Amino acid sequence: GGEHNAVWLNCGTYDEPVPNEHAVHALEQQRALDAVAVPVRDLVARVTGPEPVSQLLGGEWLGHPVHPTLVHLPLVGWAMAAVLDHLGGPEAEDAADLLVLTGIAGYFPAAATGAHDWSRTDGPATRVGLAHAGLNAVGLALHLGISLFLAPLVGSVYVREPGHSMM
């Protein structure tokens, strides 16, 4: 158990108390993650801390954090590629491939801005952020693995026979 992170608990999303059984709450309380999260966070803070870097990645020039906007690049690229793979037919394969590559390329600025924002967290938010970054890195690794290693064997960014959807 333990208290929920007040930022999320009072963000206007929840009308009633959040049950402690939720996965994010359980993750918030895993203090063992601090052994990895804190040194990595501190290293990221040193790299992203100098003023020109911090201003760029933090969105000071925009007046708003950049990470929430940039996450749409990989998210939408990969989601739309899946839609085209399932519904687009053979003529949509090139577009789906381009969207996968767009998602891969968009991952890096989204990750850089997210790392900047995460490096300014403490406690439960640092633990959740570490898991968030790790899961996103797994998603990137899967897309890269398919795109760089498996796809050349079958001729497409998404593994499928030419002219056939993945379904």
PDB file of C-alpha atoms in Angstrom:
ATOM      1  CA  GLY A   1       0.000   0.000   0.000  1.00  0.00           C
ATOM      2  CA  GLY A   2       0.857   3.627   0.348  1.00  0.00           C
ATOM      3  CA  GLU A   3      -0.413   6.934  -0.901  1.00  0.00           C
ATOM      4  CA  HIS A   4      -1.126   7.618  -4.562  1.00  0.00           C
ATOM      5  CA  ASN A   5       0.940  10.244  -6.306  1.00  0.00           C
ATOM      6  CA  ALA A   6      -0.999  13.441  -5.611  1.00  0.00           C
ATOM      7  CA  VAL A   7      -0.372  14.828  -9.099  1.00  0.00           C
ATOM      8  CA  TRP A   8      -2.259  11.975 -10.739  1.00  0.00           C
ATOM      9  CA  LEU A   9      -4.805  11.531  -7.997  1.00  0.00           C
ATOM     10  CA  ASN A  10      -5.891  15.166  -8.186  1.00  0.00           C
ATOM     11  CA  CYS A  11      -5.531  15.704 -11.930  1.00  0.00           C
ATOM     12  CA  GLY A  12      -9.266  16.083 -12.495  1.00  0.00           C
ATOM     13  CA  THR A  13      -9.666  12.631 -14.009  1.00  0.00           C
ATOM     14  CA  TYR A  14     -10.874  10.783 -10.932  1.00  0.00           C
ATOM     15  CA  ASP A  15     -14.274  11.489  -9.355  1.00  0.00           C
ATOM     16  CA  GLU A  16     -13.690   9.132  -6.442  1.00  0.00           C
ATOM     17  CA  PRO A  17     -10.753   7.574  -4.604  1.00  0.00           C
ATOM     18  CA  VAL A  18      -8.589   5.318  -6.739  1.00  0.00           C
ATOM     19  CA  PRO A  19      -8.453   1.715  -5.464  1.00  0.00           C
ATOM     20  CA  ASN A  20      -5.006   0.558  -4.398  1.00  0.00           C
ATOM     21  CA  GLU A  21      -5.284  -2.493  -6.635  1.00  0.00           C
ATOM     22  CA  HIS A  22      -4.515  -0.509  -9.785  1.00  0.00           C
ATOM     23  CA  ALA A  23      -1.229  -1.445 -11.430  1.00  0.00           C
ATOM     24  CA  VAL A  24       0.124   2.099 -11.491  1.00  0.00           C
ATOM     25  CA  HIS A  25      -0.436   2.427  -7.762  1.00  0.00           C
ATOM     26  CA  ALA A  26       1.368  -0.851  -7.155  1.00  0.00           C
ATOM     27  CA  LEU A  27       4.238   0.350  -9.352  1.00  0.00           C
ATOM     28  CA  GLU A  28       4.401   3.679  -7.510  1.00  0.00           C
ATOM     29  CA  GLN A  29       5.136   1.786  -4.291  1.00  0.00           C
ATOM     30  CA  GLN A  30       7.983  -0.403  -5.626  1.00  0.00           C
ATOM     31  CA  ARG A  31      10.849   1.356  -3.876  1.00  0.00           C
ATOM     32  CA  ALA A  32      13.259  -1.317  -5.129  1.00  0.00           C
ATOM     33  CA  LEU A  33      13.029   0.385  -8.544  1.00  0.00           C
ATOM     34  CA  ASP A  34      14.791   3.390  -7.025  1.00  0.00           C
ATOM     35  CA  ALA A  35      18.097   1.501  -7.180  1.00  0.00           C
ATOM     36  CA  VAL A  36      17.932   1.821 -10.975  1.00  0.00           C
ATOM     37  CA  ALA A  37      15.582   4.756 -11.456  1.00  0.00           C
ATOM     38  CA  VAL A  38      17.377   7.336  -9.311  1.00  0.00           C
ATOM     39  CA  PRO A  39      20.893   6.969 -10.812  1.00  0.00           C
ATOM     40  CA  VAL A  40      19.488   6.885 -14.353  1.00  0.00           C
ATOM     41  CA  ARG A  41      17.256   9.883 -13.633  1.00  0.00           C
ATOM     42  CA  ASP A  42      20.209  11.796 -12.189  1.00  0.00           C
ATOM     43  CA  LEU A  43      22.352  11.019 -15.254  1.00  0.00           C
ATOM     44  CA  VAL A  44      19.553  12.154 -17.580  1.00  0.00           C
ATOM     45  CA  ALA A  45      19.178  15.335 -15.492  1.00  0.00           C
ATOM     46  CA  ARG A  46      22.883  16.099 -15.952  1.00  0.00           C
ATOM     47  CA  VAL A  47      22.635  15.602 -19.720  1.00  0.00           C
ATOM     48  CA  THR A  48      19.376  17.532 -20.181  1.00  0.00           C
ATOM     49  CA  GLY A  49      20.051  20.115 -17.479  1.00  0.00           C
ATOM     50  CA  PRO A  50      22.141  22.724 -19.320  1.00  0.00           C
ATOM     51  CA  GLU A  51      19.922  25.662 -20.207  1.00  0.00           C
ATOM     52  CA  PRO A  52      19.776  25.487 -24.010  1.00  0.00           C
ATOM     53  CA  VAL A  53      19.079  21.748 -23.925  1.00  0.00           C
ATOM     54  CA  SER A  54      16.580  22.031 -21.095  1.00  0.00           C
ATOM     55  CA  GLN A  55      14.725  24.894 -22.776  1.00  0.00           C
ATOM     56  CA  LEU A  56      14.480  22.990 -26.050  1.00  0.00           C
ATOM     57  CA  LEU A  57      13.432  19.623 -24.615  1.00  0.00           C
ATOM     58  CA  GLY A  58      11.202  21.097 -21.920  1.00  0.00           C
ATOM     59  CA  GLY A  59       9.238  23.275 -24.332  1.00  0.00           C
ATOM     60  CA  GLU A  60      10.038  26.614 -22.742  1.00  0.00           C
ATOM     61  CA  TRP A  61      10.168  28.089 -26.252  1.00  0.00           C
ATOM     62  CA  LEU A  62       6.623  26.829 -26.836  1.00  0.00           C
ATOM     63  CA  GLY A  63       5.222  27.697 -23.432  1.00  0.00           C
ATOM     64  CA  HIS A  64       4.103  24.076 -22.989  1.00  0.00           C
ATOM     65  CA  PRO A  65       5.839  20.721 -22.463  1.00  0.00           C
ATOM     66  CA  VAL A  66       6.778  19.189 -25.830  1.00  0.00           C
ATOM     67  CA  HIS A  67       6.621  15.513 -24.845  1.00  0.00           C
ATOM     68  CA  PRO A  68       2.803  15.213 -24.770  1.00  0.00           C
ATOM     69  CA  THR A  69       2.693  16.448 -28.369  1.00  0.00           C
ATOM     70  CA  LEU A  70       5.618  14.434 -29.734  1.00  0.00           C
ATOM     71  CA  VAL A  71       4.355  11.094 -28.407  1.00  0.00           C
ATOM     72  CA  HIS A  72       1.727  11.228 -31.137  1.00  0.00           C
ATOM     73  CA  LEU A  73       4.363  10.649 -33.839  1.00  0.00           C
ATOM     74  CA  PRO A  74       5.184   7.031 -32.943  1.00  0.00           C
ATOM     75  CA  LEU A  75       1.733   6.319 -31.556  1.00  0.00           C
ATOM     76  CA  VAL A  76      -0.170   7.434 -34.641  1.00  0.00           C
ATOM     77  CA  GLY A  77       2.453   6.154 -37.082  1.00  0.00           C
ATOM     78  CA  TRP A  78       2.360   2.640 -35.673  1.00  0.00           C
ATOM     79  CA  ALA A  79      -1.399   2.592 -35.134  1.00  0.00           C
ATOM     80  CA  MET A  80      -2.174   3.779 -38.660  1.00  0.00           C
ATOM     81  CA  ALA A  81       0.321   1.282 -40.114  1.00  0.00           C
ATOM     82  CA  ALA A  82      -1.585  -1.492 -38.352  1.00  0.00           C
ATOM     83  CA  VAL A  83      -4.885  -0.165 -39.734  1.00  0.00           C
ATOM     84  CA  LEU A  84      -3.483  -0.101 -43.274  1.00  0.00           C
ATOM     85  CA  ASP A  85      -2.010  -3.573 -42.822  1.00  0.00           C
ATOM     86  CA  HIS A  86      -5.403  -4.932 -41.854  1.00  0.00           C
ATOM     87  CA  LEU A  87      -7.687  -2.913 -44.101  1.00  0.00           C
ATOM     88  CA  GLY A  88      -5.622  -1.328 -46.858  1.00  0.00           C
ATOM     89  CA  GLY A  89      -4.821  -4.240 -49.101  1.00  0.00           C
ATOM     90  CA  PRO A  90      -1.721  -4.618 -51.285  1.00  0.00           C
ATOM     91  CA  GLU A  91      -1.833  -1.044 -52.572  1.00  0.00           C
ATOM     92  CA  ALA A  92      -1.433   0.280 -49.010  1.00  0.00           C
ATOM     93  CA  GLU A  93       1.731  -1.669 -48.177  1.00  0.00           C
ATOM     94  CA  ASP A  94       4.150   1.134 -49.064  1.00  0.00           C
ATOM     95  CA  ALA A  95       2.131   3.637 -47.031  1.00  0.00           C
ATOM     96  CA  ALA A  96       2.064   1.237 -44.060  1.00  0.00           C
ATOM     97  CA  ASP A  97       5.824   0.775 -44.337  1.00  0.00           C
ATOM     98  CA  LEU A  98       6.338   4.540 -44.371  1.00  0.00           C
ATOM     99  CA  LEU A  99       4.121   4.927 -41.303  1.00  0.00           C
ATOM    100  CA  VAL A 100       6.129   2.300 -39.404  1.00  0.00           C
ATOM    101  CA  LEU A 101       9.326   4.149 -40.247  1.00  0.00           C
ATOM    102  CA  THR A 102       7.688   7.438 -39.245  1.00  0.00           C
ATOM    103  CA  GLY A 103       6.839   5.900 -35.880  1.00  0.00           C
ATOM    104  CA  ILE A 104      10.412   4.696 -35.428  1.00  0.00           C
ATOM    105  CA  ALA A 105      11.833   8.115 -36.337  1.00  0.00           C
ATOM    106  CA  GLY A 106       9.290   9.874 -34.110  1.00  0.00           C
ATOM    107  CA  TYR A 107      10.192   7.706 -31.143  1.00  0.00           C
ATOM    108  CA  PHE A 108      13.517   9.445 -30.580  1.00  0.00           C
ATOM    109  CA  PRO A 109      12.367  13.064 -30.103  1.00  0.00           C
ATOM    110  CA  ALA A 110       9.437  11.796 -28.004  1.00  0.00           C
ATOM    111  CA  ALA A 111      11.847   9.784 -25.843  1.00  0.00           C
ATOM    112  CA  ALA A 112      14.292  12.684 -25.494  1.00  0.00           C
ATOM    113  CA  THR A 113      11.595  15.112 -24.345  1.00  0.00           C
ATOM    114  CA  GLY A 114      10.072  12.488 -22.072  1.00  0.00           C
ATOM    115  CA  ALA A 115      13.462  11.763 -20.518  1.00  0.00           C
ATOM    116  CA  HIS A 116      13.925  15.474 -19.872  1.00  0.00           C
ATOM    117  CA  ASP A 117      10.546  15.732 -18.131  1.00  0.00           C
ATOM    118  CA  TRP A 118      11.124  12.497 -16.209  1.00  0.00           C
ATOM    119  CA  SER A 119      14.508  13.693 -14.939  1.00  0.00           C
ATOM    120  CA  ARG A 120      12.658  16.298 -12.881  1.00  0.00           C
ATOM    121  CA  THR A 121      10.476  13.781 -11.004  1.00  0.00           C
ATOM    122  CA  ASP A 122      10.784  12.234  -7.558  1.00  0.00           C
ATOM    123  CA  GLY A 123       9.483   9.168  -5.758  1.00  0.00           C
ATOM    124  CA  PRO A 124       6.461   7.422  -7.271  1.00  0.00           C
ATOM    125  CA  ALA A 125       6.546   9.428 -10.506  1.00  0.00           C
ATOM    126  CA  THR A 126      10.174   8.397 -11.055  1.00  0.00           C
ATOM    127  CA  ARG A 127       9.266   4.722 -10.658  1.00  0.00           C
ATOM    128  CA  VAL A 128       6.300   4.916 -13.023  1.00  0.00           C
ATOM    129  CA  GLY A 129       8.369   6.901 -15.516  1.00  0.00           C
ATOM    130  CA  LEU A 130      11.070   4.233 -15.520  1.00  0.00           C
ATOM    131  CA  ALA A 131       8.492   1.556 -16.335  1.00  0.00           C
ATOM    132  CA  HIS A 132       6.898   3.813 -18.972  1.00  0.00           C
ATOM    133  CA  ALA A 133      10.257   4.373 -20.675  1.00  0.00           C
ATOM    134  CA  GLY A 134      11.126   0.688 -20.473  1.00  0.00           C
ATOM    135  CA  LEU A 135       7.870  -0.441 -22.061  1.00  0.00           C
ATOM    136  CA  ASN A 136       8.236   2.124 -24.829  1.00  0.00           C
ATOM    137  CA  ALA A 137      11.792   0.943 -25.472  1.00  0.00           C
ATOM    138  CA  VAL A 138      10.463  -2.614 -25.828  1.00  0.00           C
ATOM    139  CA  GLY A 139       7.936  -1.349 -28.403  1.00  0.00           C
ATOM    140  CA  LEU A 140      10.710   0.364 -30.343  1.00  0.00           C
ATOM    141  CA  ALA A 141      12.900  -2.747 -30.157  1.00  0.00           C
ATOM    142  CA  LEU A 142      10.087  -4.876 -31.566  1.00  0.00           C
ATOM    143  CA  HIS A 143       9.480  -2.467 -34.436  1.00  0.00           C
ATOM    144  CA  LEU A 144      13.199  -2.206 -35.180  1.00  0.00           C
ATOM    145  CA  GLY A 145      13.635  -5.961 -34.975  1.00  0.00           C
ATOM    146  CA  ILE A 146      10.812  -6.543 -37.404  1.00  0.00           C
ATOM    147  CA  SER A 147      11.850  -3.706 -39.704  1.00  0.00           C
ATOM    148  CA  LEU A 148      15.584  -4.353 -39.822  1.00  0.00           C
ATOM    149  CA  PHE A 149      15.914  -8.086 -39.418  1.00  0.00           C
ATOM    150  CA  LEU A 150      12.721  -9.955 -40.183  1.00  0.00           C
ATOM    151  CA  ALA A 151      11.193  -7.755 -42.874  1.00  0.00           C
ATOM    152  CA  PRO A 152      14.087  -8.031 -45.354  1.00  0.00           C
ATOM    153  CA  LEU A 153      13.534 -11.765 -45.355  1.00  0.00           C
ATOM    154  CA  VAL A 154       9.917 -11.377 -46.460  1.00  0.00           C
ATOM    155  CA  GLY A 155      10.096  -8.058 -48.325  1.00  0.00           C
ATOM    156  CA  SER A 156       8.015  -5.745 -46.144  1.00  0.00           C
ATOM    157  CA  VAL A 157       8.391  -3.646 -43.005  1.00  0.00           C
ATOM    158  CA  TYR A 158       5.499  -5.563 -41.494  1.00  0.00           C
ATOM    159  CA  VAL A 159       5.870  -9.298 -41.754  1.00  0.00           C
ATOM    160  CA  ARG A 160       3.296 -10.428 -44.301  1.00  0.00           C
ATOM    161  CA  GLU A 161       3.222 -11.955 -47.708  1.00  0.00           C
ATOM    162  CA  PRO A 162       2.998  -9.327 -50.426  1.00  0.00           C
ATOM    163  CA  GLY A 163      -0.647  -8.690 -51.165  1.00  0.00           C
ATOM    164  CA  HIS A 164      -1.952 -10.223 -47.937  1.00  0.00           C
ATOM    165  CA  SER A 165      -2.859  -8.479 -44.716  1.00  0.00           C
ATOM    166  CA  MET A 166      -1.589  -9.732 -41.376  1.00  0.00           C
ATOM    167  CA  MET A 167      -5.073 -10.901 -40.407  1.00  0.00           C
TER     168      MET A 167
END
